[in-house]
Short mmCIF file of C-alpha atoms in Angstrom, two decimals:
data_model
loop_
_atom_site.label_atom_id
_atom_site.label_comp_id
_atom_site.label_asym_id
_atom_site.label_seq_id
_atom_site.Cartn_x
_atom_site.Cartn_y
_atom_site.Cartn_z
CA UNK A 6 0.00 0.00 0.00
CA UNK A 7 1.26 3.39 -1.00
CA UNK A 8 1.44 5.80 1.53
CA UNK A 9 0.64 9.69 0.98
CA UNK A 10 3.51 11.40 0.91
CA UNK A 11 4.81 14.30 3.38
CA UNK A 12 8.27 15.33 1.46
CA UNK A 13 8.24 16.43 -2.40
CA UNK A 14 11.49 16.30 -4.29
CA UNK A 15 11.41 18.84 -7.47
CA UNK A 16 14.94 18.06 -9.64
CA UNK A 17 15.20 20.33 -12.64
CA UNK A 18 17.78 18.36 -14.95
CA UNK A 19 20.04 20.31 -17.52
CA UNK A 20 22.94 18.30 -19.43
CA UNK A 21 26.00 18.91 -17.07
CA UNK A 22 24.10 19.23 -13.74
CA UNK A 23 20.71 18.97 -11.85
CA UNK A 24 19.25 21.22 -9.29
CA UNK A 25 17.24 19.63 -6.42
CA UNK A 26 14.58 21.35 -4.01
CA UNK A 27 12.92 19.24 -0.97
CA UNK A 28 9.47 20.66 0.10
CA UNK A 29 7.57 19.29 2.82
CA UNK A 30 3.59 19.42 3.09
CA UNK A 31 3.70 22.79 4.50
CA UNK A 32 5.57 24.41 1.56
CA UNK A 33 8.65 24.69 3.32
CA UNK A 34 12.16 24.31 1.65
CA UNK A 35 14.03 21.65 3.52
CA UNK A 36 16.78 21.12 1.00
CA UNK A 37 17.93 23.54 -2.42
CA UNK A 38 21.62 22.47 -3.89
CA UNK A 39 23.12 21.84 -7.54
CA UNK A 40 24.86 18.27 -8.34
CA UNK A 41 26.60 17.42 -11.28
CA UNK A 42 25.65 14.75 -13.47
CA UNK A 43 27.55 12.31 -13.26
CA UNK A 44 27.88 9.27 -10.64
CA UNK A 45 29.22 11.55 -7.70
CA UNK A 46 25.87 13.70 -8.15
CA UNK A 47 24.15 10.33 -8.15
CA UNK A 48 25.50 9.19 -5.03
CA UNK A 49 25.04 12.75 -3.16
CA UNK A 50 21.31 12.54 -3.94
CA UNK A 51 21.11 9.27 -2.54
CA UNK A 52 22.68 10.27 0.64
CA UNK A 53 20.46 13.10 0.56
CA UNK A 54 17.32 11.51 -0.05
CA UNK A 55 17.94 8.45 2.58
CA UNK A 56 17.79 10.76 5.68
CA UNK A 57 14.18 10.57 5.01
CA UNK A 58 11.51 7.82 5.14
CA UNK A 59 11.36 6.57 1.79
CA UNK A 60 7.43 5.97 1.58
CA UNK A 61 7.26 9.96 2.54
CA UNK A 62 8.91 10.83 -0.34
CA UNK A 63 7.59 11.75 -3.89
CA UNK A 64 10.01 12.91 -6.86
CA UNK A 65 9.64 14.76 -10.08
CA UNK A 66 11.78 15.79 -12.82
CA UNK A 67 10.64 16.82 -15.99
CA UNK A 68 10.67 15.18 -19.55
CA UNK A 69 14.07 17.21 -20.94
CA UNK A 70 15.08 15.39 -24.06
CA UNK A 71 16.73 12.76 -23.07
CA UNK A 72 18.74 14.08 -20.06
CA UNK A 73 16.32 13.28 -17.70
CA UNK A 74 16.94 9.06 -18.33
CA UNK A 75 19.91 8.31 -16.85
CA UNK A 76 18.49 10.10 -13.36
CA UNK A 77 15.22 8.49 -13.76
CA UNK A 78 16.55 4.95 -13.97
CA UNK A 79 18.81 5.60 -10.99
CA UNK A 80 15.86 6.59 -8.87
CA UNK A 81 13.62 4.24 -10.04
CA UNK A 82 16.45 1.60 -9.19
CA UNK A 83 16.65 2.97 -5.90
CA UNK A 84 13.34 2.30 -5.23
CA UNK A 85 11.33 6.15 -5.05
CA UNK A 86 8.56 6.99 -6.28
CA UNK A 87 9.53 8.88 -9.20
CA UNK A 88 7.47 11.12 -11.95
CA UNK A 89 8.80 11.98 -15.06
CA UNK A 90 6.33 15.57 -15.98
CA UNK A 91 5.06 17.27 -19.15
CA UNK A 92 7.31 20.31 -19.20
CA UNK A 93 4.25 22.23 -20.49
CA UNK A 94 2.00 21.31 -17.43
CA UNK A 95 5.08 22.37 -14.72
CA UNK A 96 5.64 25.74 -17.19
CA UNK A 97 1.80 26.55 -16.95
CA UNK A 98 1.94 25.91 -13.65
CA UNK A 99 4.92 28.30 -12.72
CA UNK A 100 3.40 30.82 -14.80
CA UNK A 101 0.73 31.04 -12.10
CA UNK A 102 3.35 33.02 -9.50
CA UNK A 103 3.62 36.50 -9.73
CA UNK A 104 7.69 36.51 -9.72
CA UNK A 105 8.79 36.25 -13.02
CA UNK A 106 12.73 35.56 -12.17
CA UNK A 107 13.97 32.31 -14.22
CA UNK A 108 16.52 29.63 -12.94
CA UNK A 109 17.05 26.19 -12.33
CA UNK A 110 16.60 26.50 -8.42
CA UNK A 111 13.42 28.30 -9.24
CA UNK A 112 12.52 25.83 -11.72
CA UNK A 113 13.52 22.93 -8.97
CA UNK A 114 10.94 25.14 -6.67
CA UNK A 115 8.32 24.57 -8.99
CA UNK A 116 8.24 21.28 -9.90
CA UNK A 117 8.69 20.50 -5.83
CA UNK A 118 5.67 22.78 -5.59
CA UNK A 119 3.73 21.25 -8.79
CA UNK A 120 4.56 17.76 -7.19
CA UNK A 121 2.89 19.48 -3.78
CA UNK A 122 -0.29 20.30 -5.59
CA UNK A 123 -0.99 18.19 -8.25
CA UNK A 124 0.32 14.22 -7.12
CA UNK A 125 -3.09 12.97 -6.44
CA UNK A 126 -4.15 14.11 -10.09
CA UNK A 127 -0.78 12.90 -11.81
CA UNK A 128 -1.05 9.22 -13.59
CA UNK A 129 0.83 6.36 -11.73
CA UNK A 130 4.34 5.55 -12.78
CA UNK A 131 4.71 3.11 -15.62
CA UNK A 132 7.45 0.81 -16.02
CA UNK A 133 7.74 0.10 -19.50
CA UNK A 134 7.24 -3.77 -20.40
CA UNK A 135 10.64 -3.39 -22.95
CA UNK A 136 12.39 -0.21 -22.69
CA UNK A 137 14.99 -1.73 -25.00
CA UNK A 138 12.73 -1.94 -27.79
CA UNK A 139 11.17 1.77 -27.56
CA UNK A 140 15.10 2.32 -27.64
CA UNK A 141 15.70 1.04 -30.72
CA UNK A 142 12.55 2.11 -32.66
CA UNK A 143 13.56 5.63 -31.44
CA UNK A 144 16.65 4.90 -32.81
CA UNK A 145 15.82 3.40 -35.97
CA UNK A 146 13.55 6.95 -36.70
CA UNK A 147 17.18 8.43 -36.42
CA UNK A 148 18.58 5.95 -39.20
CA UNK A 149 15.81 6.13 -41.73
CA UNK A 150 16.57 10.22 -41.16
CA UNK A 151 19.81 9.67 -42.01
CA UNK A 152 19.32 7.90 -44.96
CA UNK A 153 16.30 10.28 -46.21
CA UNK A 154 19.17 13.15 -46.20
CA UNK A 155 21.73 10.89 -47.70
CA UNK A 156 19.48 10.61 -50.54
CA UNK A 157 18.99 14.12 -50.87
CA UNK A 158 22.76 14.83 -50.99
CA UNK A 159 22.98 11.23 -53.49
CA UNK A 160 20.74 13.45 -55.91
CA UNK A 161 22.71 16.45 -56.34
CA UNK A 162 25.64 14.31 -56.59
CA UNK A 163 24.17 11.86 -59.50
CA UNK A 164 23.11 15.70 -61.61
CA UNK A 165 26.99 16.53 -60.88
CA UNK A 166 27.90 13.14 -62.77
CA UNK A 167 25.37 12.28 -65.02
CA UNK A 168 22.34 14.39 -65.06
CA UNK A 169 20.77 12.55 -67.57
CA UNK A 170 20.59 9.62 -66.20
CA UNK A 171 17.97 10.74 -63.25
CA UNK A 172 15.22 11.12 -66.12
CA UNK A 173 15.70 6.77 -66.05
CA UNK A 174 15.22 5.85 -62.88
CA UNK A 175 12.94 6.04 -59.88
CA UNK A 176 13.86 5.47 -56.15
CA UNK A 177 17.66 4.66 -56.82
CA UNK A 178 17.74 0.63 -57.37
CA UNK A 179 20.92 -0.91 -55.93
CA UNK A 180 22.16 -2.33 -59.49
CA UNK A 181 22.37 1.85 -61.23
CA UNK A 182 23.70 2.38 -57.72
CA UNK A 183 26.53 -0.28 -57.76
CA UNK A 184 27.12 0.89 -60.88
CA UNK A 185 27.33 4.50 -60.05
CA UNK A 186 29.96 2.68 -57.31
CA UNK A 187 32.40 0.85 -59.78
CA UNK A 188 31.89 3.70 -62.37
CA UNK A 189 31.18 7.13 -60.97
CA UNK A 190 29.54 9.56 -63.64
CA UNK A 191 29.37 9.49 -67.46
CA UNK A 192 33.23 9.76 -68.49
CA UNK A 193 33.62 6.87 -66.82
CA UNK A 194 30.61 4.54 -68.05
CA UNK A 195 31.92 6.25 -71.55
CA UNK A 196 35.20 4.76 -70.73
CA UNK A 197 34.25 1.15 -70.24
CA UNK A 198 33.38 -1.56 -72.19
CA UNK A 199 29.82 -3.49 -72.51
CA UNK A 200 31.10 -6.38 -71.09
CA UNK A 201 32.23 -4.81 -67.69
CA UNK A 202 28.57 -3.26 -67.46
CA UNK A 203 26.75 -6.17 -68.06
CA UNK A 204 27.07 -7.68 -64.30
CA UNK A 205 25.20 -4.30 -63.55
CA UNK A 206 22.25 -5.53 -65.48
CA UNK A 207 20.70 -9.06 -64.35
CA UNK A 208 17.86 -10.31 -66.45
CA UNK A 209 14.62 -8.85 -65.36
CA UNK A 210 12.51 -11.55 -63.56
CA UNK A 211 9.16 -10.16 -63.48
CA UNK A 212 9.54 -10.20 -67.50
CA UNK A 213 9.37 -6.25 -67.43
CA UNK A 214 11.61 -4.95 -70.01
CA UNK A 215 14.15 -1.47 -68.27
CA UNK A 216 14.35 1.43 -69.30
CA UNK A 217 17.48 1.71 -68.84
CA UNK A 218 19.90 -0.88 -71.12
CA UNK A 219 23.78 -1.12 -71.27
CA UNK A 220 23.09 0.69 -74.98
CA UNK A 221 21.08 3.46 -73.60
CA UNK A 222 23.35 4.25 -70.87
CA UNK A 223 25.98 4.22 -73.46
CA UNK A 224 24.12 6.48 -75.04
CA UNK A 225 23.45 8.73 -72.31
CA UNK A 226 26.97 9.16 -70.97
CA UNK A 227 28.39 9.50 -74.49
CA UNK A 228 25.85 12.64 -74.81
CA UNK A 229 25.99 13.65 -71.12
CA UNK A 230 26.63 17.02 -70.44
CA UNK A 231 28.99 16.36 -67.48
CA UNK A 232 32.16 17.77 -67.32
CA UNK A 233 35.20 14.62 -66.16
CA UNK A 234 35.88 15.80 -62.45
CA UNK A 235 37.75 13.51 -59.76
CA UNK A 236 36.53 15.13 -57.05
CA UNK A 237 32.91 15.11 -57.77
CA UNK A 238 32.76 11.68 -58.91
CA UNK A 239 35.15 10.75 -55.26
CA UNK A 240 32.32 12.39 -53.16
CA UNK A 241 29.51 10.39 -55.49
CA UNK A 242 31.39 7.10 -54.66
CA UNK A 243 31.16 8.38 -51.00
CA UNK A 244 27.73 9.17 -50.46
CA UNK A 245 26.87 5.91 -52.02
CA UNK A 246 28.96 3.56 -49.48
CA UNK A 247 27.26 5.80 -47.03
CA UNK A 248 23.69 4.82 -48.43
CA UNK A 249 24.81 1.26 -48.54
CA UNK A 250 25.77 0.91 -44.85
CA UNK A 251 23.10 2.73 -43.49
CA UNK A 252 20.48 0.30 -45.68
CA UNK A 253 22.35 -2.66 -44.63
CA UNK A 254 22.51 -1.21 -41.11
CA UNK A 255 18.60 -1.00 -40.78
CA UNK A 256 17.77 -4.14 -42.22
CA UNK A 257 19.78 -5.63 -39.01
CA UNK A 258 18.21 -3.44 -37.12
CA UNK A 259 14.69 -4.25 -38.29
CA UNK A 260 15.56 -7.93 -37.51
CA UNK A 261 16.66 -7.12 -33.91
CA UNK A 262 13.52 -4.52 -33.31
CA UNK A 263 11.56 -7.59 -34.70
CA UNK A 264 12.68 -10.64 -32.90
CA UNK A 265 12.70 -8.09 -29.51
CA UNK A 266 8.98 -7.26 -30.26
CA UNK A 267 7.69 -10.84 -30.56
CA UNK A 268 9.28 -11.98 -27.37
CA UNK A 269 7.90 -9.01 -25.62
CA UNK A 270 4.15 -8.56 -26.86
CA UNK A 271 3.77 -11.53 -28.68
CA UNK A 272 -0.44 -11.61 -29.17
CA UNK A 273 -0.37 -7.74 -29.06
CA UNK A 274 2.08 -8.28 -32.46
CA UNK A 275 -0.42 -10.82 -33.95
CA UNK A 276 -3.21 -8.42 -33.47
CA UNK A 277 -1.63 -5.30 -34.96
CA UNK A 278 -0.61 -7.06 -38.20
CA UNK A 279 -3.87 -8.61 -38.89
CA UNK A 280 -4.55 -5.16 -40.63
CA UNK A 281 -3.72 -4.83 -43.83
CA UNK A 282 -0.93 -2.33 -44.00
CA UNK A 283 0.54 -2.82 -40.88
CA UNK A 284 3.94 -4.55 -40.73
CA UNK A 285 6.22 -5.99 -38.03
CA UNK A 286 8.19 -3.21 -37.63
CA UNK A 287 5.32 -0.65 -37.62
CA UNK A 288 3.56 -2.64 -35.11
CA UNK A 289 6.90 -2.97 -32.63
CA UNK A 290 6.88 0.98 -32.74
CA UNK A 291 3.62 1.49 -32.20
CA UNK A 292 3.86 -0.52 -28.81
CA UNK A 293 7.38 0.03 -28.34
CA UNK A 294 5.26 3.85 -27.75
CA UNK A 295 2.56 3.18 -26.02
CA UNK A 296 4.24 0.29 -23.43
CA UNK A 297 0.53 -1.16 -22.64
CA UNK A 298 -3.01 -0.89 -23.86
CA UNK A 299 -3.94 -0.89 -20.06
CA UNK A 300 -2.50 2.66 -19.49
CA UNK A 301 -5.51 4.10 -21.40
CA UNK A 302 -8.59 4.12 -19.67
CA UNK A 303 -10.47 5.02 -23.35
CA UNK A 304 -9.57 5.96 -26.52
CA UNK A 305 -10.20 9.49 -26.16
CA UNK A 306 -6.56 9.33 -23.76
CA UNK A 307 -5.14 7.70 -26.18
CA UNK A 308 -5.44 10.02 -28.60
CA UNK A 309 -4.61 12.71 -25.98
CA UNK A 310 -1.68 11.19 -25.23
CA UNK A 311 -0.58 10.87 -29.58
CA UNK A 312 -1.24 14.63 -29.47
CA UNK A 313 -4.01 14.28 -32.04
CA UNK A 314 -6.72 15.88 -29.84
CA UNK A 315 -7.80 18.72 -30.84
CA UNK A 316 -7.41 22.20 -29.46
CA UNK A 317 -10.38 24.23 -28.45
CA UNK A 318 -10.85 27.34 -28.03
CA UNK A 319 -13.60 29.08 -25.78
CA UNK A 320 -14.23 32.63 -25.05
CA UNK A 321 -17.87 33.66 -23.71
CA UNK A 322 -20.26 32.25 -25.73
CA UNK A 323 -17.67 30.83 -28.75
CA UNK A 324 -16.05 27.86 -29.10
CA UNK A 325 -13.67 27.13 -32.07
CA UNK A 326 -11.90 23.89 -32.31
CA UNK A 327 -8.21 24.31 -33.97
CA UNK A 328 -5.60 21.95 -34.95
CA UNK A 329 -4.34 19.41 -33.60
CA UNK A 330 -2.84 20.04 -29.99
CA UNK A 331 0.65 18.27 -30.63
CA UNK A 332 1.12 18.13 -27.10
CA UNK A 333 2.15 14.39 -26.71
CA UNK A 334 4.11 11.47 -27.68
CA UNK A 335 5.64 12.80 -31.13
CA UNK A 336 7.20 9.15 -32.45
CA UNK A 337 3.55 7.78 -31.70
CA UNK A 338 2.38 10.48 -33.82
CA UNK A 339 4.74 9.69 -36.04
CA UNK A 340 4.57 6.21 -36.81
CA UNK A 341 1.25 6.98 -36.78
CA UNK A 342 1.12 9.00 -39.45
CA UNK A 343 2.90 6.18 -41.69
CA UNK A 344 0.35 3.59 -40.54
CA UNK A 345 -2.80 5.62 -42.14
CA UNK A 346 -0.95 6.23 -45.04
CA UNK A 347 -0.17 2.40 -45.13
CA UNK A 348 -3.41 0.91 -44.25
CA UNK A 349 -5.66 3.41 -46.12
CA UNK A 350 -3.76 1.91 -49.52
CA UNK A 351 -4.78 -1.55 -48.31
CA UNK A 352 -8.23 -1.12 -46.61
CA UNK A 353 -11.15 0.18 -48.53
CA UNK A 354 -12.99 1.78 -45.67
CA UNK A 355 -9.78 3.86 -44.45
CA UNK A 356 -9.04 4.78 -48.29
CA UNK A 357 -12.52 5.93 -48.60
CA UNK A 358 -12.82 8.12 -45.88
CA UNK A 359 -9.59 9.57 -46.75
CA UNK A 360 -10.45 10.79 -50.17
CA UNK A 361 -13.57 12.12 -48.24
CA UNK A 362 -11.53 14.24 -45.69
CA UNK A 363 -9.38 14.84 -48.71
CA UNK A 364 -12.07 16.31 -50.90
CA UNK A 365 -13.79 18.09 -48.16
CA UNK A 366 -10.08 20.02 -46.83
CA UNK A 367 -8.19 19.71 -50.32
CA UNK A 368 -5.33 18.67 -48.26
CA UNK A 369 -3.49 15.95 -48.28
CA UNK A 370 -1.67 16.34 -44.43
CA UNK A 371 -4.71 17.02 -43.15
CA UNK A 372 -7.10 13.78 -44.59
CA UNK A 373 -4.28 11.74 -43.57
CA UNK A 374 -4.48 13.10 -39.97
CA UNK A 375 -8.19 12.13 -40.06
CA UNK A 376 -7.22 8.74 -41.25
CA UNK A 377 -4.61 8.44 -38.45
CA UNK A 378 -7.05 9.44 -35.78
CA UNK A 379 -9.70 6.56 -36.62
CA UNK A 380 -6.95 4.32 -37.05
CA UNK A 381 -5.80 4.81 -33.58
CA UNK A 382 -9.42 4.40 -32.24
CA UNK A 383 -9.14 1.28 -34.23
CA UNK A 384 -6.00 -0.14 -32.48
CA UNK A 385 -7.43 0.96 -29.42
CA UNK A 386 -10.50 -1.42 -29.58
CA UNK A 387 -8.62 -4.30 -30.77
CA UNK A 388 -6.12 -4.50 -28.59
CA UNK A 389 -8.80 -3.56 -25.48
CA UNK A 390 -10.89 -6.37 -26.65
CA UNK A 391 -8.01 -8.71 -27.82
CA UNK A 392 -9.66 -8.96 -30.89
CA UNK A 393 -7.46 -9.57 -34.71
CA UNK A 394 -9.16 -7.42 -37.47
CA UNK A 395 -11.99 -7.95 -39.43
CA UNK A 396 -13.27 -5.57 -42.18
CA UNK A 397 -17.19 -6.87 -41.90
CA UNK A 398 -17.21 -4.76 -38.30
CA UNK A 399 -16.49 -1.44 -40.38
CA UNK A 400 -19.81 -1.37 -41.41
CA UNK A 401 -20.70 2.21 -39.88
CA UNK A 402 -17.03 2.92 -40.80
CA UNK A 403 -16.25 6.02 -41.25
CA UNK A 404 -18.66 7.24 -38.53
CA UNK A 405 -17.47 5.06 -35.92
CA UNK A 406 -15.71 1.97 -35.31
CA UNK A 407 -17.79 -0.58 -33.82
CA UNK A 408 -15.96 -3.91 -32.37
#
């Protein structure tokens, strides 16, 4: 049984250092002192922190972008009750004294005080079921980044080579690419003979005949309009090893996401991919984000929670409803936002009410937002009801989803 607690902790964490404040019930300071981070600072809290009954303590330290882990773990190790807060709820609530003076010992002051006011309201702590995999998905967003702006950079180094060649060719396949590797840029494809190309071209096996054919790109580089430079075609060769690793680096980290994500929600995996659209991957991120159905006492915090409630405005006797608040989990929103425009391609119903939204808004972000919101409701009721899908229950789809 939890106890209430008599002594709040507020910790304000910044990348080199933290600042704690201890208040007890009666608003009083008992404790205010900065501690590096590092494992001394560690070790000083917990020295701090043990002169009082554990049960009679409550700590909070806000969500700071990734430098808040390392001293939530430790106290969660330890054993405290520990909070990890929406900076926007403890900046709101600061807002509400009348000094306006900034710094991180005022900051720790708040969040003690927030802690004071608000713990009965605040949601329990979770303890993720696999924080390993919610690592790695985050991660992996970081790598498919990486290889969207290597792409970018692979473009304007293909049109320094051999413009012409980008008319031929869609999405980069990895045989123009090798090519590109062995022979960067139309003085060298000019250069070489048809029989040193023709590894670069395997017979088609879907019978589809290329556009692209060791004559025509003959033909292209002998025309090309490219000018024979060392340098350019040396930073071509680059960016392509680049694009090569980092492919080859997320397909082994797709297989480690998905053989994590099986042994830790297992039926929740099965029930995700019965829609059509939704892959193994997608469906590790989506949990990997939301840690357990359970969390979510209905849909509607859910969707709170993926920031794709939306905002309303009311003054008097007007309300107006606005976009989309964006106030939570961004990588749920995220992979969110991939799954609509997955599914909707594979499910009638979902591709339906998109070109719906879309004709009624005449934009394409915002029909896929619609799509992503009834998705989610979707999700939610399957997994709630531990239920796989089935497209004979959309029947009053897209008004609501009935399961």
């Amino acid at each position: 049984m939890l106890h209430t607690p008599t002594l709040f902790v507020g910790i304000d964490v910044a990348k080199k250092d933290f600042f704690v404040c201890v208040l007890d019930d009666q608003r009083q300071v008992l404790h205010s002192s900065a501690l590096p981070m590092e494992r001394e600072g560690f070790d000083k809290l917990l020295t701090l922190l043990s002169i009082y009954p554990k049960e009679s303590l409550v700590v909070g330290l806000e969500s700071t972008g990734g430098y808040h882990h390392h001293l939530f773990r430790f106290l969660t190790s330890q054993s405290f009750r520990t909070f990890v807060l929406n900076p926007l709820q403890t900046r709101t609530f600061s807002r509400l004294s009348l000094r306006k003076t900034k710094t991180d010992s005022i900051d720790a002051h708040h969040i003690a005080l927030f802690l004071l006011s608000q713990y009965h309201s605040l949601e329990k702590p979770f303890r993720h079921p696999c924080p390993e995999l919610r690592s790695l998905t985050r991660y992996r967003e970081k790598v498919v980044t990486l290889i969207a702006m290597v792409k970018n950079l692979l473009e304007d180094a293909i049109f320094d080579c051999f413009p012409e060649i980008l008319e031929y060719t869609t999405g980069y396949p990895k045989s123009l690419l090798s090519l590109l590797l062995a022979f960067p840029g139309a003085t060298a494809i000019q250069k070489a003979s048809e029989s040193s190309l023709e590894a670069f071209f395997p017979p088609n096996k879907r019978g589809r005949k290329s556009r692209l054919s060791i004559t025509k790109i003959k033909e292209l580089a002998s025309s090309s309009i490219a000018s024979p430079d060392s340098a350019e075609e040396n930073v071509l060769q680059n960016i392509i090893s680049q694009l090569f690793f980092l492919q080859e680096h997320l397909e082994k980290l797709d297989a480690h996401i998905q053989s994590l994500a099986l042994q830790a929600f297992p039926t929740e995996i099965q029930i995700l991919t019965s829609v059509p659209g939704i892959g193994l991957v997608g469906a590790a991120t989506f949990l990997a984000e939301i840690g357990s159905i359970s969390r979510f006492e209905n849909y509607k915090k859910l969707i709170a929670y993926a920031g794709l409630d939306p905002a309303i405005y009311q003054s008097g006797q007007s309300s107006t409803t606005g976009h989309i608040s964006r106030r939570g989990n961004r990588h749920l929103r995220r992979i969110l936002f991939l799954l609509a425009r997955s599914v909707r391609r594979f499910v009638p119903a979902f591709g339906e009410y998109f070109n719906l939204k879309f004709a009624q808004s005449r934009v394409a972000k915002k029909a896929n937002l619609c799509v992503a919101h009834k998705l989610l409701r979707l999700l939610y009721a399957m997994l709630s009801h531990q239920t796989t899908f089935d497209p004979f229950r959309l029947t009053s789809f897209p008004q609501e989803v009935n399961l």
